[in-house]
Short mmCIF file of C-alpha atoms in Angstrom, two decimals:
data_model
loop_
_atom_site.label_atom_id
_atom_site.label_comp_id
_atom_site.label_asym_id
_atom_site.label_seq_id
_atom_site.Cartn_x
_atom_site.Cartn_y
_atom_site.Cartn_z
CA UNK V 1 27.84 -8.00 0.01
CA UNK V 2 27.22 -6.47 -3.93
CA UNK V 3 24.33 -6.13 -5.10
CA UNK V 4 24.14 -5.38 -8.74
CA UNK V 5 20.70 -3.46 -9.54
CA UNK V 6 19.30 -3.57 -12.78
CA UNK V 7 16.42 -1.32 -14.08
CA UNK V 8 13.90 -3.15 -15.96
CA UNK V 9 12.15 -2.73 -19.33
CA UNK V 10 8.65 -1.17 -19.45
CA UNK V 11 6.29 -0.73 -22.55
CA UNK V 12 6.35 2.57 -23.92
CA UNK V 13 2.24 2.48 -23.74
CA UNK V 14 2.82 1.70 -19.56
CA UNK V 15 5.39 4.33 -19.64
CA UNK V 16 3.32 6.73 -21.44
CA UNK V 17 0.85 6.48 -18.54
CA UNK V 18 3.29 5.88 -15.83
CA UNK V 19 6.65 7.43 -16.47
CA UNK V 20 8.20 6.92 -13.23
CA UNK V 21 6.84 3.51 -13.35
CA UNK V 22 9.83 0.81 -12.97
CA UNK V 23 11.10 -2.08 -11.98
CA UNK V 24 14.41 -2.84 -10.35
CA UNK V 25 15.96 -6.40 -10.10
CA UNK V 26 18.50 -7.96 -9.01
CA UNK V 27 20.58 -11.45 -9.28
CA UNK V 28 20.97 -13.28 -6.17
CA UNK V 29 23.07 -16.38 -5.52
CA UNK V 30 20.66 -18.25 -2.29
CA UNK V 31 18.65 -21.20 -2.43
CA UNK V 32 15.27 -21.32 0.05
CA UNK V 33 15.86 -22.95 3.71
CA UNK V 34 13.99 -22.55 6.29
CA UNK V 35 14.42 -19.55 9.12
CA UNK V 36 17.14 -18.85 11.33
CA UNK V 37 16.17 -17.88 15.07
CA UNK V 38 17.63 -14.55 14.25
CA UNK V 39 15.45 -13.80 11.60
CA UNK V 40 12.34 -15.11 12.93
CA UNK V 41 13.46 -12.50 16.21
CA UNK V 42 13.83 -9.77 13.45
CA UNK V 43 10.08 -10.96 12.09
CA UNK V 44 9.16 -10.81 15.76
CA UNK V 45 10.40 -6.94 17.01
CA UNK V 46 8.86 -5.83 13.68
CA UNK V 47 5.75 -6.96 14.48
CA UNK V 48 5.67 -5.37 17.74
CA UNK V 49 6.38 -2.43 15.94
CA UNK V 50 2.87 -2.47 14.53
CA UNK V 51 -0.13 -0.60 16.19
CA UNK V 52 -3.29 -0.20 15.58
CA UNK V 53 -3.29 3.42 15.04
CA UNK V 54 0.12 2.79 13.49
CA UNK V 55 -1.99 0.98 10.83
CA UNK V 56 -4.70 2.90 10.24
CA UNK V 57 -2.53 5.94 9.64
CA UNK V 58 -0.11 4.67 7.36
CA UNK V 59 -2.22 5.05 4.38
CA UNK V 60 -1.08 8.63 4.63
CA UNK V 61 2.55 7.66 5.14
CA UNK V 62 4.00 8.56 1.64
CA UNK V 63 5.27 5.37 0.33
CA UNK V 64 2.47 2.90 1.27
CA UNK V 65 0.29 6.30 -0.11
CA UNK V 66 1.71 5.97 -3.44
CA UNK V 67 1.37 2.65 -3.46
CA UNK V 68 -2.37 3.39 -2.71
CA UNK V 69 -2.59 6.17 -5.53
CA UNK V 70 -0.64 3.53 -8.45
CA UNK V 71 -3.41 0.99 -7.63
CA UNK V 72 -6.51 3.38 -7.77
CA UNK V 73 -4.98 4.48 -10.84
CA UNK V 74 -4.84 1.37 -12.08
CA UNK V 75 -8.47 0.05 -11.53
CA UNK V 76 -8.10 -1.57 -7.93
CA UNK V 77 -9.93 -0.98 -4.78
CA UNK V 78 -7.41 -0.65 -2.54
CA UNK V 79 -9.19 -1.07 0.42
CA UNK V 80 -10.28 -4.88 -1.16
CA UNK V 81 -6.84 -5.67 -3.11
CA UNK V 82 -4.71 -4.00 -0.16
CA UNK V 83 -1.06 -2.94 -1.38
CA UNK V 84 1.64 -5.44 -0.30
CA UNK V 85 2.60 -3.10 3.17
CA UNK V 86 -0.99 -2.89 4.23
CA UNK V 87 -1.91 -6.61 3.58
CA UNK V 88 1.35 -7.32 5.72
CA UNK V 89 0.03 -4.67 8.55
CA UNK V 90 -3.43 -6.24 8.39
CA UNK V 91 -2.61 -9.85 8.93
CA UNK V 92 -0.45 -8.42 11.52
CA UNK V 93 -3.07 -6.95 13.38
CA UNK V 94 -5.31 -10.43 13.07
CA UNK V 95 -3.03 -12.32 14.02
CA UNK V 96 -1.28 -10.78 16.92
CA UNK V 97 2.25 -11.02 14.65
CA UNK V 98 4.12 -12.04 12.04
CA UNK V 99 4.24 -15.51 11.42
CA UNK V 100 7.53 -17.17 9.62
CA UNK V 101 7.12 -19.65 6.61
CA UNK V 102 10.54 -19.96 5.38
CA UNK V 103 13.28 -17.32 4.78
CA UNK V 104 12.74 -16.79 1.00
CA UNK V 105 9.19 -15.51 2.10
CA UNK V 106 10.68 -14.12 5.74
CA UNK V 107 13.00 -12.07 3.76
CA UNK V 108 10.39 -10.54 1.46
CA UNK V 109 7.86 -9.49 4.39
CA UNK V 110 10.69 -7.56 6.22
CA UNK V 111 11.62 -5.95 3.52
CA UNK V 112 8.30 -4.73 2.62
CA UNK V 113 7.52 -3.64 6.34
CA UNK V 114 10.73 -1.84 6.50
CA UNK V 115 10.20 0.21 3.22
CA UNK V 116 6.78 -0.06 2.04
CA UNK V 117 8.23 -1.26 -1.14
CA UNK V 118 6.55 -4.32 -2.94
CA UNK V 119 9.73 -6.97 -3.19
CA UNK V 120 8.74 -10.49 -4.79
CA UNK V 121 11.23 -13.16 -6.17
CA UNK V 122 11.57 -15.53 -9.41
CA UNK V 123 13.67 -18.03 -9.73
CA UNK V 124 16.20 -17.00 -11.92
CA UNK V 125 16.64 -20.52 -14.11
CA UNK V 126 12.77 -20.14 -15.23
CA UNK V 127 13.56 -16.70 -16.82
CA UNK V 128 13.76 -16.13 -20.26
CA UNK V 129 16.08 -12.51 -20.65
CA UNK V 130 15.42 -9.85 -18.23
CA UNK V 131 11.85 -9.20 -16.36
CA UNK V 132 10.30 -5.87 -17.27
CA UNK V 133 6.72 -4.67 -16.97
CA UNK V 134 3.88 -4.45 -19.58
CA UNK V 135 0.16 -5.12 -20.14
CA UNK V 136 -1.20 -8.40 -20.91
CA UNK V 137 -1.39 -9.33 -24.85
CA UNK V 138 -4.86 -10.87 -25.99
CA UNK V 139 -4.88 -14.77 -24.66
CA UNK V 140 -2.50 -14.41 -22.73
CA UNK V 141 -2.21 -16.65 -19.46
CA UNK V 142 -0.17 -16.79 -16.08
CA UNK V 143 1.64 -20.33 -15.88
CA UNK V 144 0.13 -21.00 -18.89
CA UNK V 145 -3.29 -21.88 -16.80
CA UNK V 146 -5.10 -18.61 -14.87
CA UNK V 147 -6.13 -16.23 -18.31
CA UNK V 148 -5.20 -12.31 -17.85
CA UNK V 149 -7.80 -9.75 -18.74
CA UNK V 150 -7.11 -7.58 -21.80
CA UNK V 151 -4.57 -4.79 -20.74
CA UNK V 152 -3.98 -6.64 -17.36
CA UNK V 153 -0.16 -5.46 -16.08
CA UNK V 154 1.89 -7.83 -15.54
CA UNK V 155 5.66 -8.79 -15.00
CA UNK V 156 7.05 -10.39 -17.55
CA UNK V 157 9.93 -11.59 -19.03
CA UNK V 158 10.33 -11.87 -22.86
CA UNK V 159 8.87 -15.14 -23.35
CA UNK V 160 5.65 -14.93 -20.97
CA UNK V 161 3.97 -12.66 -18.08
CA UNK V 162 5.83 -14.43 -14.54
CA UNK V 163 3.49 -12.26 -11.83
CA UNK V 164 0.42 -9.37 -11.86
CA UNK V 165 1.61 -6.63 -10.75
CA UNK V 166 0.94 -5.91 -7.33
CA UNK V 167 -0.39 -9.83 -7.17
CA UNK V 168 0.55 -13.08 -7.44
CA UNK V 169 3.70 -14.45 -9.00
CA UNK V 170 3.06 -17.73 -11.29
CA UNK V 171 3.54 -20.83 -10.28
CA UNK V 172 6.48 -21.76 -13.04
CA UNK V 173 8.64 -18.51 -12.62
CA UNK V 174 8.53 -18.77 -8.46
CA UNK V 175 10.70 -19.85 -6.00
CA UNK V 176 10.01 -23.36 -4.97
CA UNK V 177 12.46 -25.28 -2.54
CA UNK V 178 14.69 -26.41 -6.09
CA UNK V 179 15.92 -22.92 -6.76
CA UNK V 180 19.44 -22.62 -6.61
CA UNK V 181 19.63 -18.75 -7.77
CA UNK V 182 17.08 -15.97 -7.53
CA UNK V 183 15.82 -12.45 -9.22
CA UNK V 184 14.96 -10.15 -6.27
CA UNK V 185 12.11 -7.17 -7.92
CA UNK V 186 10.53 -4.35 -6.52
CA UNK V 187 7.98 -2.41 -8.05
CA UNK V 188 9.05 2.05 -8.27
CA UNK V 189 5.61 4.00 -8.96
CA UNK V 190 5.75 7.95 -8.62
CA UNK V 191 6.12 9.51 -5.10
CA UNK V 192 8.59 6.55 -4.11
CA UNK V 193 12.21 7.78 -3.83
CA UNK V 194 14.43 5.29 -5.32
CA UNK V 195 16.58 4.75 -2.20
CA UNK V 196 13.55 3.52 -0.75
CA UNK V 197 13.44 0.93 -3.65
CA UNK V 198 17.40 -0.06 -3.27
CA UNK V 199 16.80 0.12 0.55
CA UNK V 200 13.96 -2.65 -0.18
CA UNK V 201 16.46 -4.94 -1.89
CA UNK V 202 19.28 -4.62 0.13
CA UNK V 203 17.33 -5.82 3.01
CA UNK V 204 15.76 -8.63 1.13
CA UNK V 205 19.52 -9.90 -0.11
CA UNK V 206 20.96 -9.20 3.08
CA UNK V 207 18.14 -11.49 5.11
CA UNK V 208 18.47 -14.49 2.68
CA UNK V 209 22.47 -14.40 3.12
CA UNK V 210 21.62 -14.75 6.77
CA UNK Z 1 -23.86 28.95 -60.53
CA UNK Z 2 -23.49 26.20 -58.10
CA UNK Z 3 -20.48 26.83 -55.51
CA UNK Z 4 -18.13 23.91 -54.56
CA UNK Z 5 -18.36 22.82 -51.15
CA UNK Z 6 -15.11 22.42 -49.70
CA UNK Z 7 -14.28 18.88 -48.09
CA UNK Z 8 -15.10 18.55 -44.51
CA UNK Z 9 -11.63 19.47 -42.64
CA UNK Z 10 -10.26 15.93 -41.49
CA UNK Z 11 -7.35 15.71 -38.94
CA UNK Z 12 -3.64 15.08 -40.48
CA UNK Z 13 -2.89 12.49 -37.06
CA UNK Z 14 -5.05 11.57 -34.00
CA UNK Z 15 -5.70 13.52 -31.22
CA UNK Z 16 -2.90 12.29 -28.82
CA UNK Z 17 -5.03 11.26 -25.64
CA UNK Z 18 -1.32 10.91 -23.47
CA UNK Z 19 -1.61 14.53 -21.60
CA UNK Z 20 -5.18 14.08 -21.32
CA UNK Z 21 -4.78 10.77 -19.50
CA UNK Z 22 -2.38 11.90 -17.57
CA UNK Z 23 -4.70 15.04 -16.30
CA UNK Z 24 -6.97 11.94 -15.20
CA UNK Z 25 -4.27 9.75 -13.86
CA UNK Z 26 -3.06 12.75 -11.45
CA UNK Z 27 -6.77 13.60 -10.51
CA UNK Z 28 -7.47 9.94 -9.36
CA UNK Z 29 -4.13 10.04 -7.77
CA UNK Z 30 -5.34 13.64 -5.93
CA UNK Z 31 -8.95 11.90 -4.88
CA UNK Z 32 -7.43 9.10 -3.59
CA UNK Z 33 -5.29 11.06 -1.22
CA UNK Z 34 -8.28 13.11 -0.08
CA UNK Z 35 -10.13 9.87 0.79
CA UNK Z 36 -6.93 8.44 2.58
CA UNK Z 37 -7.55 12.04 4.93
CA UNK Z 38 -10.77 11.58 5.62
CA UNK Z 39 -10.74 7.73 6.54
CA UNK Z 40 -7.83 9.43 9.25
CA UNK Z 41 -9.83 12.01 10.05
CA UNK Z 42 -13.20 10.12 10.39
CA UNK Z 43 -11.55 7.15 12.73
CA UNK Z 44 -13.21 5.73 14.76
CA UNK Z 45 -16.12 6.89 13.67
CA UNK Z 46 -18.81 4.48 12.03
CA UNK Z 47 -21.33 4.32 9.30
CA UNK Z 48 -19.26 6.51 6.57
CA UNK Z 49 -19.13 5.05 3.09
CA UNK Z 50 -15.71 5.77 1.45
CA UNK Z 51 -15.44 2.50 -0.90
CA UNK Z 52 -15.31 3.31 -4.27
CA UNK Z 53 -14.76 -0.46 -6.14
CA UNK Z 54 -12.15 -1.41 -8.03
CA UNK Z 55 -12.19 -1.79 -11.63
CA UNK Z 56 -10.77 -5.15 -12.47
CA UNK Z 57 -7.01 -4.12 -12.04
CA UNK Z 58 -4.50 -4.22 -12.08
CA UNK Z 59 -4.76 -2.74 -15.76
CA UNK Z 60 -4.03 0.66 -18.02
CA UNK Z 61 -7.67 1.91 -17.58
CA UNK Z 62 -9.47 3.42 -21.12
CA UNK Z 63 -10.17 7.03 -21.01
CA UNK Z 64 -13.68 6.34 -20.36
CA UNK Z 65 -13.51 4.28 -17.48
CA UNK Z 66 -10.57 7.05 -16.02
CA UNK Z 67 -13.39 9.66 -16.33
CA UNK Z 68 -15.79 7.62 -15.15
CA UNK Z 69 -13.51 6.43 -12.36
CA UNK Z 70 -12.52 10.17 -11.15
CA UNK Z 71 -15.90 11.15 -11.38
CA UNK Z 72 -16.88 8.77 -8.69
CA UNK Z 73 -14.24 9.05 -5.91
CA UNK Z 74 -15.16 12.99 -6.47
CA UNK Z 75 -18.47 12.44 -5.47
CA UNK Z 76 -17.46 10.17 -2.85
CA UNK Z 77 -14.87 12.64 -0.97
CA UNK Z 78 -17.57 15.24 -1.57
CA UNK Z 79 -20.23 12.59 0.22
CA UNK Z 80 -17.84 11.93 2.76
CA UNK Z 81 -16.47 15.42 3.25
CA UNK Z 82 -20.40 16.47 3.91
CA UNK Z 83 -21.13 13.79 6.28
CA UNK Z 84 -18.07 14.56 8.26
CA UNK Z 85 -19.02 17.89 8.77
CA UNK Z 86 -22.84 17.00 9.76
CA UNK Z 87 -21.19 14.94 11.79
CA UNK Z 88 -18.97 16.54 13.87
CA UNK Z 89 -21.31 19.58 14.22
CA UNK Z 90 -23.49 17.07 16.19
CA UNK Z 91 -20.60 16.03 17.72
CA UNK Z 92 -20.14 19.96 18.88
CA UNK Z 93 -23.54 20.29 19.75
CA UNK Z 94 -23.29 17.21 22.62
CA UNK Z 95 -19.74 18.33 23.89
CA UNK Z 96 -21.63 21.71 24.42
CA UNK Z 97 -24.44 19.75 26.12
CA UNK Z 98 -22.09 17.36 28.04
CA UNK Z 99 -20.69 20.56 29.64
CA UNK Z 100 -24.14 22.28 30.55
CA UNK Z 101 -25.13 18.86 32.16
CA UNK Z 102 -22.60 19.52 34.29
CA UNK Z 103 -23.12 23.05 34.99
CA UNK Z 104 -26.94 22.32 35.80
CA UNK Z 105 -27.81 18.34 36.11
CA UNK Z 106 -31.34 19.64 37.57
CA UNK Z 107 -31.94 21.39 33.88
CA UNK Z 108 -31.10 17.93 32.08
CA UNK Z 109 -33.07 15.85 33.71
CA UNK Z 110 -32.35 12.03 32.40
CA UNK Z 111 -30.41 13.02 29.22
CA UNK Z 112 -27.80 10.62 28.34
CA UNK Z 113 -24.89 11.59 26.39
CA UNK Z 114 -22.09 8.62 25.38
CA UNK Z 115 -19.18 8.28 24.19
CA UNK Z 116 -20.19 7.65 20.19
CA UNK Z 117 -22.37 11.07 20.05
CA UNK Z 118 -19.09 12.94 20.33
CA UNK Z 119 -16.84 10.68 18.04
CA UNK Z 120 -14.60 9.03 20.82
CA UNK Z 121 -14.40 5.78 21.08
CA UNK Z 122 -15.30 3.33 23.91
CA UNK Z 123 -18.43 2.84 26.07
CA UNK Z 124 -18.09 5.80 28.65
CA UNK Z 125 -21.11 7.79 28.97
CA UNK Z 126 -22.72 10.63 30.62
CA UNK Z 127 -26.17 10.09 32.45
CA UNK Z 128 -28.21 12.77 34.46
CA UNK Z 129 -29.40 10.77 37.38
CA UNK Z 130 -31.14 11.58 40.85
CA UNK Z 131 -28.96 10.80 43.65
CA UNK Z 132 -30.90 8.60 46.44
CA UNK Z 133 -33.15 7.39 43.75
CA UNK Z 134 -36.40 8.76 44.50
CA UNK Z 135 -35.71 10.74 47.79
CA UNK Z 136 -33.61 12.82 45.08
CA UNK Z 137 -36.08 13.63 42.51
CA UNK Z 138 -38.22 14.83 44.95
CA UNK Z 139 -35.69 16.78 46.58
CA UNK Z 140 -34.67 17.69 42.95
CA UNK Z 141 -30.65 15.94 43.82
CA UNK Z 142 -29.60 15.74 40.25
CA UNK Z 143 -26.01 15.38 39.19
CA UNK Z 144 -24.36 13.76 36.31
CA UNK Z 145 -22.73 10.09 36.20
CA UNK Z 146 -20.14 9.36 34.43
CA UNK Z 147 -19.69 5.35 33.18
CA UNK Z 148 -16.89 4.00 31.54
CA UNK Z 149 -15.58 0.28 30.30
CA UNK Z 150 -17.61 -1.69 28.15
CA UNK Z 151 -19.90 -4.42 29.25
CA UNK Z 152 -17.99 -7.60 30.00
CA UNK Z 153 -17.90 -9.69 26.53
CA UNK Z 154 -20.60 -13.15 27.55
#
């Protein structure tokens, strides 16, 4: 398997705050289906993984930390808007495990338990030029519908914003059950090494060509 | 002879606020680690405050709401980092007294130390109690019981 990783574009004012800010995407040729046994066993022995102790320390564990630190810095509570890793953890320990949707989302939550790293996809036909990361212009709206706050960061590709950072990816630029090819992304902030970042992808790619 | 007052010294460009935000940035970034300690540290222990809300973020903060931001979680670890300590001095103080209930149960008459006072978790708990009921205390049989397991949940 090849993966080719791209680094994304991010405003100089975002980069002025956050230099080691970035965004790494990559191509992928999968559609959505719905989970092999294998990965559903993966989902499984990662959730058993998860303790409680495990959970409440890993807020010092340096990648979910940094992860922490990027969204204090950026005006969220992250004990109310937990980081990707912890919201995983969390639902983990209510529910008693990990529970599979399909793989396109399977995918995405083992690679974020793995590594810590935030991994979300777009569908790659709704993208206008390459994703990169900058704050929200004046009227500006998610799908055209939910309005972003001045400055809000967002994802974005050069024709609209296609996910908040560290939230919710519109409705128009996601992967729905017609997607044919993808854009894998995962979020660098300072502290994360960028193997971690790669390792996030690769895992992501190599559970969707399950 | 009237002198001329020289024009009031205006600035060429604008003071660039970039180092000065990222001072702030790495301060919040600081506080926020010290706050990740403490909830570790303070686990399982109850009744700390270390929320500081979130300001409507994601978003690239002004330099207002950065100080204003930094200057709260500082007084929050500080907050927390006093309360700990209160804390766990009490905590000290009923280990001490757990082990002199145990040295002399007829000097601790009743006292009842559990599990909470000394920051563990769980219902166990340490009771000064008469053996034989009331044939002890007047024969002054004291000794310490020691109850663990919660309650059964109803």
């Amino acid at each position: 398997m090849e993966l080719e990783l791209e680094e994304g574009w991010v405003e100089a004012e975002l980069a002025g705050d956050f230099p080691e800010l970035g965004l790494v995407h990559t191509p992928l040729e999968a559609r959505p289906r719905k989970t092999p046994r294998d990965v559903k066993e993966r989902l499984r022995a990662l959730a058993d993984r998860y303790t409680g102790g495990k959970v409440i320390h890993m807020r010092q564990d340096a990648v979910p930390w940094a992860y922490r630190v990027f969204s204090r810095q950026v005006g969220i509570d992250p004990d109310t808007d937990r980081t990707p890793v912890e919201r995983i953890a969390v639902e983990r320990l209510r529910h008693g495990g990990l529970e599979s949707e399909n793989l396109v989302d399977d995918a995405l939550t083992i690679a974020i338990a793995e590594t810590g790293v935030p991994v979300f996809a777009l569908d790659a036909d709704k993208l206008v030029g390459e994703p990169g990361l900058r704050p929200a212009r004046p009227g500006e709206r998610l799908a055209g519908l939910q309005p972003l706050s001045a400055r809000q960061l967002v994802v974005a590709d050069e024709a609209r914003p296609v996910a908040i950072v560290l939230g919710e990816v519109a409705d128009d630029a996601g992967v729905t059950w017609d997607t044919e090819r993808m854009r894998l992304c995962a979020l660098r902030v300072k502290g994360v090494p960028p193997i971690a970042v790669e390792e996030a992808l690769w895992i992501a790619a190599e559970t969707l060509y399950t | 002879m009237l002198l001329q007052q020289a024009p009031p010294a205006v600035p060429r460009t604008l003071p660039d606020e970039r180092a000065a935000r990222r001072t702030l940035l790495d301060q919040v970034g600081r506080l926020e680690g010290e706050l990740a300690q403490l909830f570790c540290s303070i686990f399982p222990r109850k009744g700390f405050s270390l929320g500081v809300p979130g300001r409507g973020g994601p978003r690239l903060l002004s330099f207002g709401e950065l100080e204003e931001l930094r200057d709260e979680l500082a007084e929050r670890v500080q907050h927390a980092r006093r309360a700990f300590s209160d804390r766990t001095y009490s905590e000290e103080q009923y280990r001490r007294l757990i082990e002199e209930m145990l040295l002399d149960p007829a000097a601790h008459k009743w006292v009842r130390v559990a599990n909470e006072d000394i920051g563990e978790p769980g219902c166990k708990h340490w009771h000064v109690r008469p053996r034989w009921s009331f044939i002890g205390m007047l024969m002054g049989w004291w000794r310490v019981v020691i109850s663990s397991g919660c309650p059964l949940a109803t």
